[in-house]
Tab-separated table of C-alpha atoms in Angstrom:
chain	number	residue	atom	x	y	z
D	68	UNK	CA	55.296	-65.684	26.356
D	69	UNK	CA	51.661	-64.063	26.454
D	70	UNK	CA	52.138	-62.451	29.668
D	71	UNK	CA	55.411	-61.224	28.492
D	72	UNK	CA	54.126	-59.445	25.020
D	73	UNK	CA	51.353	-57.796	27.701
D	74	UNK	CA	54.268	-56.312	29.654
D	75	UNK	CA	55.730	-54.688	26.823
D	76	UNK	CA	52.779	-53.250	25.224
D	77	UNK	CA	51.829	-51.720	28.467
D	78	UNK	CA	55.223	-50.385	28.760
D	79	UNK	CA	54.998	-49.007	25.111
D	80	UNK	CA	51.818	-46.917	26.026
D	81	UNK	CA	53.568	-45.678	28.940
D	82	UNK	CA	56.248	-44.230	26.890
D	83	UNK	CA	54.239	-42.735	24.406
D	84	UNK	CA	51.782	-40.913	26.824
D	85	UNK	CA	54.655	-39.590	28.435
D	86	UNK	CA	56.140	-38.236	24.953
D	87	UNK	CA	52.671	-36.719	24.422
D	88	UNK	CA	52.636	-35.059	27.891
D	89	UNK	CA	56.112	-33.887	27.605
D	90	UNK	CA	55.271	-32.146	24.126
D	91	UNK	CA	51.953	-30.374	25.269
D	92	UNK	CA	53.628	-29.105	28.561
D	93	UNK	CA	56.480	-28.011	26.407
D	94	UNK	CA	54.169	-26.400	24.155
D	95	UNK	CA	52.042	-24.848	26.957
D	96	UNK	CA	55.199	-23.665	28.502
D	97	UNK	CA	56.317	-21.647	25.784
D	98	UNK	CA	53.267	-20.216	24.793
D	99	UNK	CA	53.053	-19.005	28.601
D	100	UNK	CA	56.638	-17.737	28.308
D	101	UNK	CA	55.321	-15.828	25.276
D	102	UNK	CA	52.231	-14.247	26.962
D	103	UNK	CA	54.704	-13.338	29.811
D	104	UNK	CA	57.050	-11.817	27.771
D	105	UNK	CA	54.314	-9.706	25.410
D	106	UNK	CA	52.488	-8.466	28.654
D	107	UNK	CA	55.040	-7.993	31.113
D	108	UNK	CA	55.566	-4.017	30.308
D	109	UNK	CA	52.380	-3.872	28.351
D	110	UNK	CA	49.774	-0.969	29.388
D	111	UNK	CA	46.362	-1.196	27.394
D	112	UNK	CA	45.388	2.241	28.056
D	113	UNK	CA	48.105	3.117	25.848
D	114	UNK	CA	47.610	3.891	22.032
D	115	UNK	CA	50.019	1.445	20.087
D	116	UNK	CA	51.982	4.144	18.246
D	117	UNK	CA	55.630	4.036	18.241
D	118	UNK	CA	55.552	7.976	18.670
D	119	UNK	CA	53.093	10.393	19.704
D	120	UNK	CA	52.661	11.760	15.955
D	121	UNK	CA	51.898	8.675	14.416
D	122	UNK	CA	48.519	7.403	13.729
D	123	UNK	CA	47.138	3.913	13.955
D	124	UNK	CA	45.593	2.706	11.385
D	125	UNK	CA	42.639	0.646	12.108
D	126	UNK	CA	40.992	-1.377	9.195
D	127	UNK	CA	37.082	-1.745	9.564
D	128	UNK	CA	34.911	-4.199	7.694
D	129	UNK	CA	31.738	-5.961	8.262
D	130	UNK	CA	30.262	-9.479	7.397
D	131	UNK	CA	26.326	-9.612	7.058
D	132	UNK	CA	24.998	-12.783	8.658
D	133	UNK	CA	21.139	-11.452	8.405
D	134	UNK	CA	19.031	-8.471	7.807
D	135	UNK	CA	16.353	-9.212	10.328
D	136	UNK	CA	14.121	-6.686	10.034
D	137	UNK	CA	13.191	-3.033	9.026
D	138	UNK	CA	10.760	-1.136	11.245
D	139	UNK	CA	8.933	1.555	9.336
D	140	UNK	CA	6.986	2.656	12.430
D	141	UNK	CA	10.045	3.284	14.484
D	142	UNK	CA	12.408	3.774	11.462
D	143	UNK	CA	14.918	0.908	12.898
D	144	UNK	CA	17.162	-1.419	11.195
D	145	UNK	CA	18.035	-4.716	12.957
D	146	UNK	CA	21.093	-6.793	11.284
D	147	UNK	CA	22.852	-9.555	12.606
D	148	UNK	CA	26.513	-8.906	11.739
D	149	UNK	CA	30.413	-9.984	12.378
D	150	UNK	CA	32.707	-6.825	12.459
D	151	UNK	CA	36.120	-7.311	10.914
D	152	UNK	CA	38.642	-4.824	13.003
D	153	UNK	CA	42.187	-4.727	12.118
D	154	UNK	CA	45.375	-2.914	13.624
D	155	UNK	CA	48.678	-3.257	14.435
D	156	UNK	CA	50.174	-3.163	17.885
D	157	UNK	CA	53.942	-3.073	17.791
D	158	UNK	CA	54.177	-4.458	21.547
D	159	UNK	CA	52.850	-7.652	20.462
D	160	UNK	CA	55.212	-8.665	18.159
D	161	UNK	CA	57.712	-11.299	18.112
D	162	UNK	CA	60.148	-14.049	16.463
D	163	UNK	CA	58.038	-17.244	15.858
D	164	UNK	CA	61.452	-19.158	15.735
D	165	UNK	CA	62.025	-18.259	19.430
D	166	UNK	CA	59.071	-19.771	20.717
D	167	UNK	CA	58.552	-23.352	18.891
D	168	UNK	CA	57.451	-21.425	15.854
D	169	UNK	CA	54.128	-19.967	17.295
D	170	UNK	CA	52.856	-17.783	15.072
D	171	UNK	CA	49.365	-16.512	16.245
D	172	UNK	CA	48.024	-16.332	20.000
D	173	UNK	CA	44.538	-15.963	21.212
D	174	UNK	CA	44.137	-13.543	23.715
D	175	UNK	CA	40.917	-12.248	25.619
D	176	UNK	CA	40.095	-8.850	24.280
D	177	UNK	CA	40.344	-7.239	27.867
D	178	UNK	CA	43.675	-7.542	27.996
D	179	UNK	CA	44.866	-5.557	24.756
D	180	UNK	CA	44.308	-1.921	23.822
D	181	UNK	CA	41.396	-1.946	21.302
D	182	UNK	CA	40.214	1.442	19.024
D	183	UNK	CA	36.692	2.567	20.639
D	184	UNK	CA	35.077	2.026	17.336
D	185	UNK	CA	31.269	1.947	17.582
D	186	UNK	CA	28.078	2.434	15.892
D	187	UNK	CA	27.419	6.228	15.983
D	188	UNK	CA	23.763	5.798	14.778
D	189	UNK	CA	22.355	3.230	17.267
D	190	UNK	CA	18.706	3.529	17.838
D	191	UNK	CA	18.823	1.569	21.235
D	192	UNK	CA	21.767	2.758	23.369
D	193	UNK	CA	23.467	-0.197	22.809
D	194	UNK	CA	27.142	0.707	21.401
D	195	UNK	CA	28.892	-2.294	22.068
D	196	UNK	CA	29.103	-5.795	20.262
D	197	UNK	CA	27.100	-8.954	21.431
D	198	UNK	CA	30.049	-11.062	22.629
D	199	UNK	CA	33.775	-10.057	23.646
D	200	UNK	CA	35.646	-13.109	21.426
D	201	UNK	CA	39.303	-13.282	21.740
D	202	UNK	CA	41.507	-11.374	19.571
D	203	UNK	CA	43.910	-12.885	17.126
D	204	UNK	CA	47.382	-11.854	17.423
D	205	UNK	CA	50.019	-12.611	14.910
D	206	UNK	CA	53.606	-12.583	15.134
D	207	UNK	CA	54.385	-9.077	13.090
D	208	UNK	CA	51.974	-7.281	15.956
D	209	UNK	CA	48.643	-7.635	13.662
D	210	UNK	CA	45.702	-7.891	15.544
D	211	UNK	CA	42.369	-9.216	14.256
D	212	UNK	CA	39.273	-9.019	16.150
D	213	UNK	CA	35.900	-10.726	14.795
D	214	UNK	CA	33.096	-9.925	17.443
D	215	UNK	CA	29.509	-10.926	16.588
D	216	UNK	CA	27.159	-7.911	17.101
D	217	UNK	CA	23.216	-7.603	16.434
D	218	UNK	CA	23.114	-3.542	15.644
D	219	UNK	CA	19.643	-1.612	15.755
D	220	UNK	CA	20.509	1.163	13.659
D	221	UNK	CA	18.133	4.383	13.028
D	222	UNK	CA	17.093	4.567	9.494
D	223	UNK	CA	15.371	7.424	7.495
D	224	UNK	CA	12.464	6.072	5.934
D	225	UNK	CA	10.980	7.194	2.567
D	226	UNK	CA	7.215	6.516	2.739
D	227	UNK	CA	6.227	8.071	-0.704
D	228	UNK	CA	6.097	4.918	-2.609
D	229	UNK	CA	4.978	2.495	-0.104
D	230	UNK	CA	4.804	-0.310	-0.621
D	231	UNK	CA	6.801	-0.047	-3.869
D	232	UNK	CA	9.512	1.358	-2.167
D	233	UNK	CA	13.252	1.217	-1.507
D	234	UNK	CA	15.043	2.382	1.424
D	235	UNK	CA	18.989	3.233	1.954
D	236	UNK	CA	19.795	2.488	5.437
D	237	UNK	CA	23.262	3.451	6.899
D	238	UNK	CA	25.695	1.829	9.696
D	239	UNK	CA	27.941	4.728	10.512
D	240	UNK	CA	31.093	3.470	12.904
D	241	UNK	CA	33.901	6.029	14.098
D	242	UNK	CA	35.823	6.382	17.014
D	243	UNK	CA	34.251	8.044	20.134
D	244	UNK	CA	37.788	9.457	21.665
D	245	UNK	CA	40.289	9.280	18.883
D	246	UNK	CA	40.314	11.820	16.111
D	247	UNK	CA	42.228	11.620	12.607
D	248	UNK	CA	45.306	12.853	14.293
D	249	UNK	CA	45.395	9.608	16.042
D	250	UNK	CA	43.435	6.827	14.558
D	251	UNK	CA	43.183	6.404	10.747
D	252	UNK	CA	40.089	4.445	9.477
D	253	UNK	CA	40.518	2.194	6.241
D	254	UNK	CA	38.921	-0.300	4.540
D	255	UNK	CA	39.282	-3.957	5.445
D	256	UNK	CA	41.627	-6.001	3.356
D	257	UNK	CA	40.722	-9.373	1.491
D	258	UNK	CA	42.597	-12.262	1.536
D	259	UNK	CA	44.456	-10.986	-1.723
D	260	UNK	CA	45.520	-7.923	-0.165
D	261	UNK	CA	42.917	-5.861	-2.025
D	262	UNK	CA	40.487	-3.328	0.242
D	263	UNK	CA	36.823	-4.656	0.472
D	264	UNK	CA	34.669	-1.398	-0.004
D	265	UNK	CA	31.146	-3.209	0.638
D	266	UNK	CA	29.508	-5.291	3.226
D	267	UNK	CA	30.739	-9.085	2.725
D	268	UNK	CA	27.752	-11.247	3.109
D	269	UNK	CA	28.548	-14.789	4.655
D	270	UNK	CA	26.873	-17.208	1.806
D	271	UNK	CA	27.162	-20.203	4.092
D	272	UNK	CA	25.679	-18.488	7.105
D	273	UNK	CA	23.169	-15.562	5.405
D	274	UNK	CA	19.678	-15.616	5.809
D	275	UNK	CA	17.619	-14.023	3.493
D	276	UNK	CA	15.018	-11.595	4.448
D	277	UNK	CA	11.205	-12.298	3.652
D	278	UNK	CA	10.219	-8.693	2.878
D	279	UNK	CA	13.472	-7.288	2.033
D	280	UNK	CA	15.840	-7.682	-1.032
D	281	UNK	CA	19.347	-6.513	-0.791
D	282	UNK	CA	20.251	-4.462	-4.055
D	283	UNK	CA	23.469	-2.777	-3.063
D	284	UNK	CA	25.801	-2.723	-0.214
D	285	UNK	CA	28.531	-0.500	-0.628
D	286	UNK	CA	30.746	1.323	2.048
D	287	UNK	CA	32.450	4.644	2.033
D	288	UNK	CA	35.229	6.516	4.270
D	289	UNK	CA	34.164	10.214	5.231
D	290	UNK	CA	36.095	12.766	6.618
D	291	UNK	CA	34.486	15.555	8.333
D	292	UNK	CA	36.327	18.544	8.949
D	293	UNK	CA	39.802	17.159	8.550
D	294	UNK	CA	38.899	16.040	12.459
D	295	UNK	CA	36.824	13.438	12.323
D	296	UNK	CA	36.311	10.213	10.085
D	297	UNK	CA	34.216	7.307	10.081
D	298	UNK	CA	33.510	4.216	7.752
D	299	UNK	CA	29.693	4.035	6.977
D	300	UNK	CA	28.211	0.961	5.376
D	301	UNK	CA	25.077	1.502	3.066
D	302	UNK	CA	22.197	-1.090	2.773
D	303	UNK	CA	19.849	-0.018	-0.103
D	304	UNK	CA	16.975	-2.452	-0.108
D	305	UNK	CA	13.907	-3.036	-2.464
D	306	UNK	CA	10.728	-4.324	-0.621
D	307	UNK	CA	9.204	-7.101	-1.909
D	308	UNK	CA	5.407	-5.947	-2.245
D	309	UNK	CA	3.748	-9.394	-2.883
D	310	UNK	CA	2.142	-9.415	0.707
D	311	UNK	CA	0.745	-5.821	0.481
D	312	UNK	CA	-0.602	-6.718	-3.265
D	313	UNK	CA	-2.604	-9.717	-2.051
D	314	UNK	CA	-3.631	-8.415	1.807
D	315	UNK	CA	-4.311	-4.632	0.905
D	316	UNK	CA	-4.238	-3.658	-2.655
D	317	UNK	CA	-6.514	-6.243	-4.314
D	318	UNK	CA	-9.087	-5.959	-1.675
D	319	UNK	CA	-9.090	-2.100	-2.330
D	320	UNK	CA	-9.457	-2.426	-5.816
D	321	UNK	CA	-11.973	-4.820	-5.304
D	322	UNK	CA	-13.850	-2.685	-2.680
D	323	UNK	CA	-13.926	0.278	-5.186
D	324	UNK	CA	-15.203	-1.741	-7.957
D	325	UNK	CA	-18.114	-2.170	-5.777
D	326	UNK	CA	-18.624	1.060	-5.164
D	327	UNK	CA	-18.979	1.859	-9.189
D	328	UNK	CA	-21.957	-1.048	-8.994
D	329	UNK	CA	-23.682	1.044	-6.652
D	330	UNK	CA	-24.763	2.752	-9.652
D	331	UNK	CA	-25.984	-0.374	-11.789
D	332	UNK	CA	-28.849	-1.154	-9.032
D	333	UNK	CA	-32.176	0.241	-10.034
D	334	UNK	CA	-32.503	4.258	-9.215
D	335	UNK	CA	-35.564	3.221	-6.753
D	336	UNK	CA	-33.644	0.713	-4.674
D	337	UNK	CA	-32.786	1.381	-0.960
D	338	UNK	CA	-30.008	-0.971	-1.092
D	339	UNK	CA	-27.823	1.560	-2.974
D	340	UNK	CA	-27.232	3.643	0.140
D	341	UNK	CA	-26.422	-0.023	2.216
D	342	UNK	CA	-23.847	-0.913	-0.399
D	343	UNK	CA	-21.989	2.322	-0.094
D	344	UNK	CA	-22.048	3.019	3.273
D	345	UNK	CA	-20.640	-0.771	3.519
D	346	UNK	CA	-17.917	-0.034	0.973
D	347	UNK	CA	-17.056	3.302	3.099
D	348	UNK	CA	-16.806	1.155	6.243
D	349	UNK	CA	-14.567	-1.325	4.575
D	350	UNK	CA	-12.154	1.328	3.400
D	351	UNK	CA	-12.127	2.974	6.774
D	352	UNK	CA	-10.911	-0.440	8.336
D	353	UNK	CA	-8.275	-1.144	5.580
D	354	UNK	CA	-7.004	3.103	6.505
D	355	UNK	CA	-6.834	1.704	10.254
D	356	UNK	CA	-4.564	-1.234	9.234
D	357	UNK	CA	-2.247	1.052	7.027
D	358	UNK	CA	-1.894	3.333	9.914
D	359	UNK	CA	-0.428	0.723	12.231
D	360	UNK	CA	2.337	-0.153	9.256
D	361	UNK	CA	3.042	3.155	7.807
D	362	UNK	CA	5.362	5.718	9.856
D	363	UNK	CA	3.899	8.791	11.833
D	364	UNK	CA	5.077	11.238	9.761
D	365	UNK	CA	3.825	14.457	8.012
D	366	UNK	CA	7.064	14.477	4.852
D	367	UNK	CA	5.221	12.280	2.694
D	368	UNK	CA	2.018	10.430	1.999
D	369	UNK	CA	2.552	6.677	1.092
D	370	UNK	CA	0.949	5.828	-2.294
D	371	UNK	CA	-1.202	3.274	-1.024
D	372	UNK	CA	-2.844	5.584	1.641
D	373	UNK	CA	-3.181	8.119	-1.483
D	374	UNK	CA	-5.133	5.145	-3.091
D	375	UNK	CA	-7.630	4.352	-0.173
D	376	UNK	CA	-8.297	7.991	0.388
D	377	UNK	CA	-9.019	8.133	-3.243
D	378	UNK	CA	-11.269	5.430	-3.330
D	379	UNK	CA	-12.802	6.584	0.180
D	380	UNK	CA	-13.651	10.162	-1.408
D	381	UNK	CA	-15.057	8.266	-4.580
D	382	UNK	CA	-17.124	6.245	-2.129
D	383	UNK	CA	-18.261	9.255	-0.303
D	384	UNK	CA	-19.306	10.961	-3.634
D	385	UNK	CA	-21.420	7.448	-4.565
D	386	UNK	CA	-23.299	7.963	-1.334
D	387	UNK	CA	-23.877	11.561	-2.149
D	388	UNK	CA	-25.114	11.128	-5.555
D	389	UNK	CA	-27.062	7.888	-4.600
D	390	UNK	CA	-29.451	10.357	-2.597
D	391	UNK	CA	-29.510	12.834	-5.480
D	392	UNK	CA	-30.575	9.807	-7.501
D	393	UNK	CA	-33.345	8.424	-4.985
D	394	UNK	CA	-34.456	12.198	-4.645
D	395	UNK	CA	-34.916	12.417	-8.247
D	396	UNK	CA	-36.837	8.993	-8.408
D	397	UNK	CA	-39.347	9.624	-5.700
D	398	UNK	CA	-40.529	13.264	-7.380
D	399	UNK	CA	-44.066	13.860	-8.268
D	400	UNK	CA	-45.900	16.823	-9.777
D	401	UNK	CA	-47.416	17.929	-6.781
D	402	UNK	CA	-43.936	18.254	-5.085
D	403	UNK	CA	-41.760	19.656	-7.759
D	404	UNK	CA	-41.913	21.287	-11.341
D	405	UNK	CA	-39.627	20.136	-14.061
D	406	UNK	CA	-37.754	22.832	-15.631
D	407	UNK	CA	-37.735	23.012	-19.436
D	408	UNK	CA	-33.859	22.754	-19.673
D	409	UNK	CA	-33.829	19.582	-17.137
D	410	UNK	CA	-36.541	17.786	-19.756
D	411	UNK	CA	-34.454	18.847	-22.680
D	412	UNK	CA	-30.991	17.951	-21.548
D	413	UNK	CA	-31.736	14.456	-19.289
D	414	UNK	CA	-34.455	13.255	-21.745
D	415	UNK	CA	-33.986	14.167	-25.477
D	416	UNK	CA	-29.954	14.941	-25.375
D	417	UNK	CA	-27.611	12.940	-22.887
D	418	UNK	CA	-29.529	9.691	-23.114
D	419	UNK	CA	-28.219	9.049	-26.438
D	420	UNK	CA	-24.608	9.521	-25.790
D	421	UNK	CA	-24.267	7.194	-22.699
D	422	UNK	CA	-26.091	4.561	-24.589
D	423	UNK	CA	-29.804	4.513	-23.255
D	424	UNK	CA	-33.136	4.606	-25.191
D	425	UNK	CA	-36.078	5.534	-23.548
D	426	UNK	CA	-39.063	2.817	-24.615
D	427	UNK	CA	-42.334	4.938	-25.755
D	428	UNK	CA	-45.896	3.298	-24.834
D	429	UNK	CA	-47.769	4.359	-28.047
D	430	UNK	CA	-44.928	2.527	-29.846
D	431	UNK	CA	-45.013	-0.507	-27.421
D	432	UNK	CA	-49.339	-0.660	-28.416
D	433	UNK	CA	-48.332	-0.180	-31.794
D	434	UNK	CA	-46.057	-3.293	-31.929
D	435	UNK	CA	-48.759	-5.224	-30.194
D	436	UNK	CA	-51.469	-4.231	-32.437
D	437	UNK	CA	-48.936	-5.524	-35.255
D	438	UNK	CA	-48.439	-8.690	-33.626
D	439	UNK	CA	-52.049	-9.162	-32.276
D	440	UNK	CA	-54.714	-8.419	-34.812
D	441	UNK	CA	-58.336	-7.261	-33.439
D	442	UNK	CA	-60.387	-10.382	-33.945
D	443	UNK	CA	-64.018	-9.539	-35.404
D	444	UNK	CA	-67.181	-10.901	-33.507
D	445	UNK	CA	-69.980	-12.167	-35.820
D	446	UNK	CA	-68.701	-10.300	-38.816
D	447	UNK	CA	-68.597	-6.755	-36.495
D	448	UNK	CA	-65.726	-5.173	-35.355
D	449	UNK	CA	-65.654	-4.424	-31.423
D	450	UNK	CA	-67.290	-1.126	-30.239
D	451	UNK	CA	-65.723	1.996	-30.409
D	452	UNK	CA	-66.816	5.764	-29.663
D	453	UNK	CA	-69.376	7.221	-31.737
D	454	UNK	CA	-68.999	10.904	-32.486
D	455	UNK	CA	-71.957	13.214	-33.517
D	456	UNK	CA	-70.448	16.131	-35.116
D	457	UNK	CA	-73.784	17.810	-36.134
D	458	UNK	CA	-77.300	17.211	-34.371
D	459	UNK	CA	-79.894	15.789	-36.570
D	460	UNK	CA	-83.160	17.133	-34.925
D	461	UNK	CA	-85.406	14.075	-36.143
D	462	UNK	CA	-83.052	11.970	-34.516
D	463	UNK	CA	-83.977	13.280	-31.044
D	464	UNK	CA	-87.833	12.492	-30.371
D	465	UNK	CA	-89.478	13.262	-27.378
D	466	UNK	CA	-89.314	10.314	-24.842
D	467	UNK	CA	-91.389	10.106	-22.017
D	468	UNK	CA	-90.297	8.583	-18.735
D	469	UNK	CA	-92.091	6.983	-16.099
D	470	UNK	CA	-94.019	10.114	-14.809
D	471	UNK	CA	-94.812	10.906	-18.002
D	472	UNK	CA	-92.263	13.930	-18.318
D	473	UNK	CA	-90.383	14.434	-21.310
D	474	UNK	CA	-86.762	13.663	-20.188
D	475	UNK	CA	-84.910	15.041	-22.998
D	476	UNK	CA	-85.602	18.318	-25.196
D	477	UNK	CA	-84.279	19.943	-28.228
D	478	UNK	CA	-83.544	23.637	-28.051
D	479	UNK	CA	-82.360	25.736	-30.755
D	480	UNK	CA	-80.448	29.169	-29.776
D	481	UNK	CA	-82.134	32.197	-30.807
D	482	UNK	CA	-80.394	33.542	-33.817
D	483	UNK	CA	-78.610	30.797	-34.561
D	484	UNK	CA	-78.519	27.040	-35.886
D	485	UNK	CA	-76.819	25.521	-33.096
D	486	UNK	CA	-78.964	23.119	-31.067
D	487	UNK	CA	-78.670	22.298	-27.443
D	488	UNK	CA	-80.107	19.153	-25.139
D	489	UNK	CA	-82.046	19.915	-22.234
D	490	UNK	CA	-81.476	17.022	-19.561
D	491	UNK	CA	-83.090	16.266	-16.194
D	492	UNK	CA	-81.673	16.705	-13.261
D	493	UNK	CA	-80.915	13.182	-12.247
D	494	UNK	CA	-79.264	12.802	-15.848
D	495	UNK	CA	-77.189	16.066	-15.320
D	496	UNK	CA	-75.583	14.674	-12.304
D	497	UNK	CA	-74.810	11.043	-13.843
D	498	UNK	CA	-73.329	13.111	-16.886
D	499	UNK	CA	-71.180	15.488	-14.251
D	500	UNK	CA	-69.538	12.360	-12.426
D	501	UNK	CA	-68.862	10.858	-15.529
D	502	UNK	CA	-66.966	14.011	-16.772
D	503	UNK	CA	-65.392	14.421	-13.569
D	504	UNK	CA	-63.963	11.030	-13.663
D	505	UNK	CA	-62.802	11.486	-16.704
D	506	UNK	CA	-61.199	14.601	-16.091
D	507	UNK	CA	-59.491	12.996	-12.986
D	508	UNK	CA	-58.324	10.137	-15.260
D	509	UNK	CA	-56.804	12.618	-17.452
D	510	UNK	CA	-55.031	14.274	-14.733
D	511	UNK	CA	-53.656	11.065	-13.445
D	512	UNK	CA	-52.321	10.191	-17.004
D	513	UNK	CA	-50.719	13.244	-17.187
D	514	UNK	CA	-48.903	12.806	-13.481
D	515	UNK	CA	-48.013	9.487	-14.192
D	516	UNK	CA	-46.303	10.962	-17.585
D	517	UNK	CA	-44.530	13.448	-15.238
D	518	UNK	CA	-43.544	11.038	-12.497
D	519	UNK	CA	-42.481	8.545	-15.535
D	520	UNK	CA	-39.737	11.298	-16.640
D	521	UNK	CA	-38.701	12.079	-13.124
D	522	UNK	CA	-37.697	8.292	-12.629
D	523	UNK	CA	-36.135	8.490	-16.311
D	524	UNK	CA	-34.140	11.335	-15.474
D	525	UNK	CA	-33.028	9.759	-12.224
D	526	UNK	CA	-32.216	6.549	-14.574
D	527	UNK	CA	-29.892	8.886	-16.539
D	528	UNK	CA	-28.022	10.565	-13.839
D	529	UNK	CA	-27.741	7.277	-12.295
D	530	UNK	CA	-26.107	5.695	-15.441
D	531	UNK	CA	-24.069	9.025	-15.938
D	532	UNK	CA	-22.631	8.591	-12.795
D	533	UNK	CA	-22.039	4.762	-13.565
D	534	UNK	CA	-19.728	5.805	-16.847
D	535	UNK	CA	-17.941	8.652	-14.746
D	536	UNK	CA	-17.168	6.210	-11.645
D	537	UNK	CA	-15.771	3.698	-14.343
D	538	UNK	CA	-13.242	6.598	-15.940
D	539	UNK	CA	-12.393	7.838	-12.829
D	540	UNK	CA	-11.493	4.851	-10.771
D	541	UNK	CA	-9.682	3.249	-13.710
D	542	UNK	CA	-7.550	6.218	-14.758
D	543	UNK	CA	-6.965	6.984	-11.059
D	544	UNK	CA	-5.835	3.279	-10.544
D	545	UNK	CA	-3.275	3.325	-13.437
D	546	UNK	CA	-2.039	6.752	-12.781
D	547	UNK	CA	-1.047	5.924	-9.264
D	548	UNK	CA	0.439	2.599	-9.602
D	549	UNK	CA	2.026	3.366	-12.785
D	550	UNK	CA	4.033	6.060	-11.181
D	551	UNK	CA	5.005	3.592	-8.416
D	552	UNK	CA	6.619	1.710	-11.394
D	553	UNK	CA	8.989	4.429	-12.221
D	554	UNK	CA	10.484	4.197	-8.402
D	555	UNK	CA	13.318	1.307	-9.239
D	556	UNK	CA	16.273	1.004	-7.236
D	557	UNK	CA	19.519	2.872	-9.270
D	558	UNK	CA	21.858	1.150	-10.519
D	559	UNK	CA	24.778	2.889	-8.938
D	560	UNK	CA	24.630	3.289	-5.261
D	561	UNK	CA	26.844	6.811	-5.561
D	562	UNK	CA	25.478	8.698	-8.745
């Protein structure tokens, strides 16, 4: 009994497999006959028009998978797309009912006529698609070809507002050998039969670019001299500037702040020059980094390059002005004479306008005397100077020295009430030495006062440059980057 059941099952399986093989063989045979019928007298070199005067309508569309990159240095945009091409070939039509209701065929692209529509503004000489996939041929003669492609198209870069810029890159598709009298280009149709006048983005397969954001993606048909037609796809993209803000703009701003603090160092400090030159070298490095990124063009200067150049000019002036300040600080009465207008402007007038007040030594001693009163010693005040305005002859008594000679004599001038002292030679030399020392001390005090004036002038000039650089740097930074904020992507791609 078991053996009989097993034999029946095997027989049933053999019958089912035979039916399936006959069905597939029949379907393959029908498709083979259809292929044979369609390509029996087919010539792929002949344009599929019933008459020579008729034009072939070719619908062109594009599906964007990825905006790979935009190379500003070479002006090249790389995109990963799927081309959507559709036309009608009346020679490839059939009645589905005669061929087991077959409505679509997949045919290698090199067996059918194809419009030679290529990317005109390619940048690498590769005009063709990346892969020749099969074309879809429908029973009414409609042919659809959806090949993938990686295009490298030329794009004119506008660098004036880099890195706060937006670019308008285009891809122009046109037939190389057929003019407008033979091939008519139109927009691709969607599932509802409406024209798609923009680039389609495949939401399931689209990969977002980290540097560029797509703002508009329109397409437009252009007719030139009533002879050539093309379909141009536009990508209006806006740069995401965060990378450049963090890596270039913020360091440049911090470097310019360091240039400002050069004038906050003491005027006599030699580190002023060291700091200024270090900042200048750092800005030169930033300039070299930007030179590798920005296109080599003379049509415009990027705003970030303008800012770096602006900062470099300020730092260069800071080096020059630091030399001037050091020169003023180390001037002495033996090398320079201070003009009266310099004393008037930089000592008496300018300091009060830049928030400076010079301390006076006399006022400082007065304040110290108020805070620290003089103490008496045994009821007597400390000794000071005693000046005899008139000499009393009775007080000057003859005094004999060791050798019995009078050392001091009082003599009256003839015809006058004035008296003079006649001193011995050794006392004269001592008084001469004391007088010389007093004159030298007085001259030293005068020189120290003038040297202090030069140092105070250097301090005033340093503070003046500090405020000037703060104002100029702030206004320059705000003016440049506020101007960049006005460069926004237009709402209408075709104003």
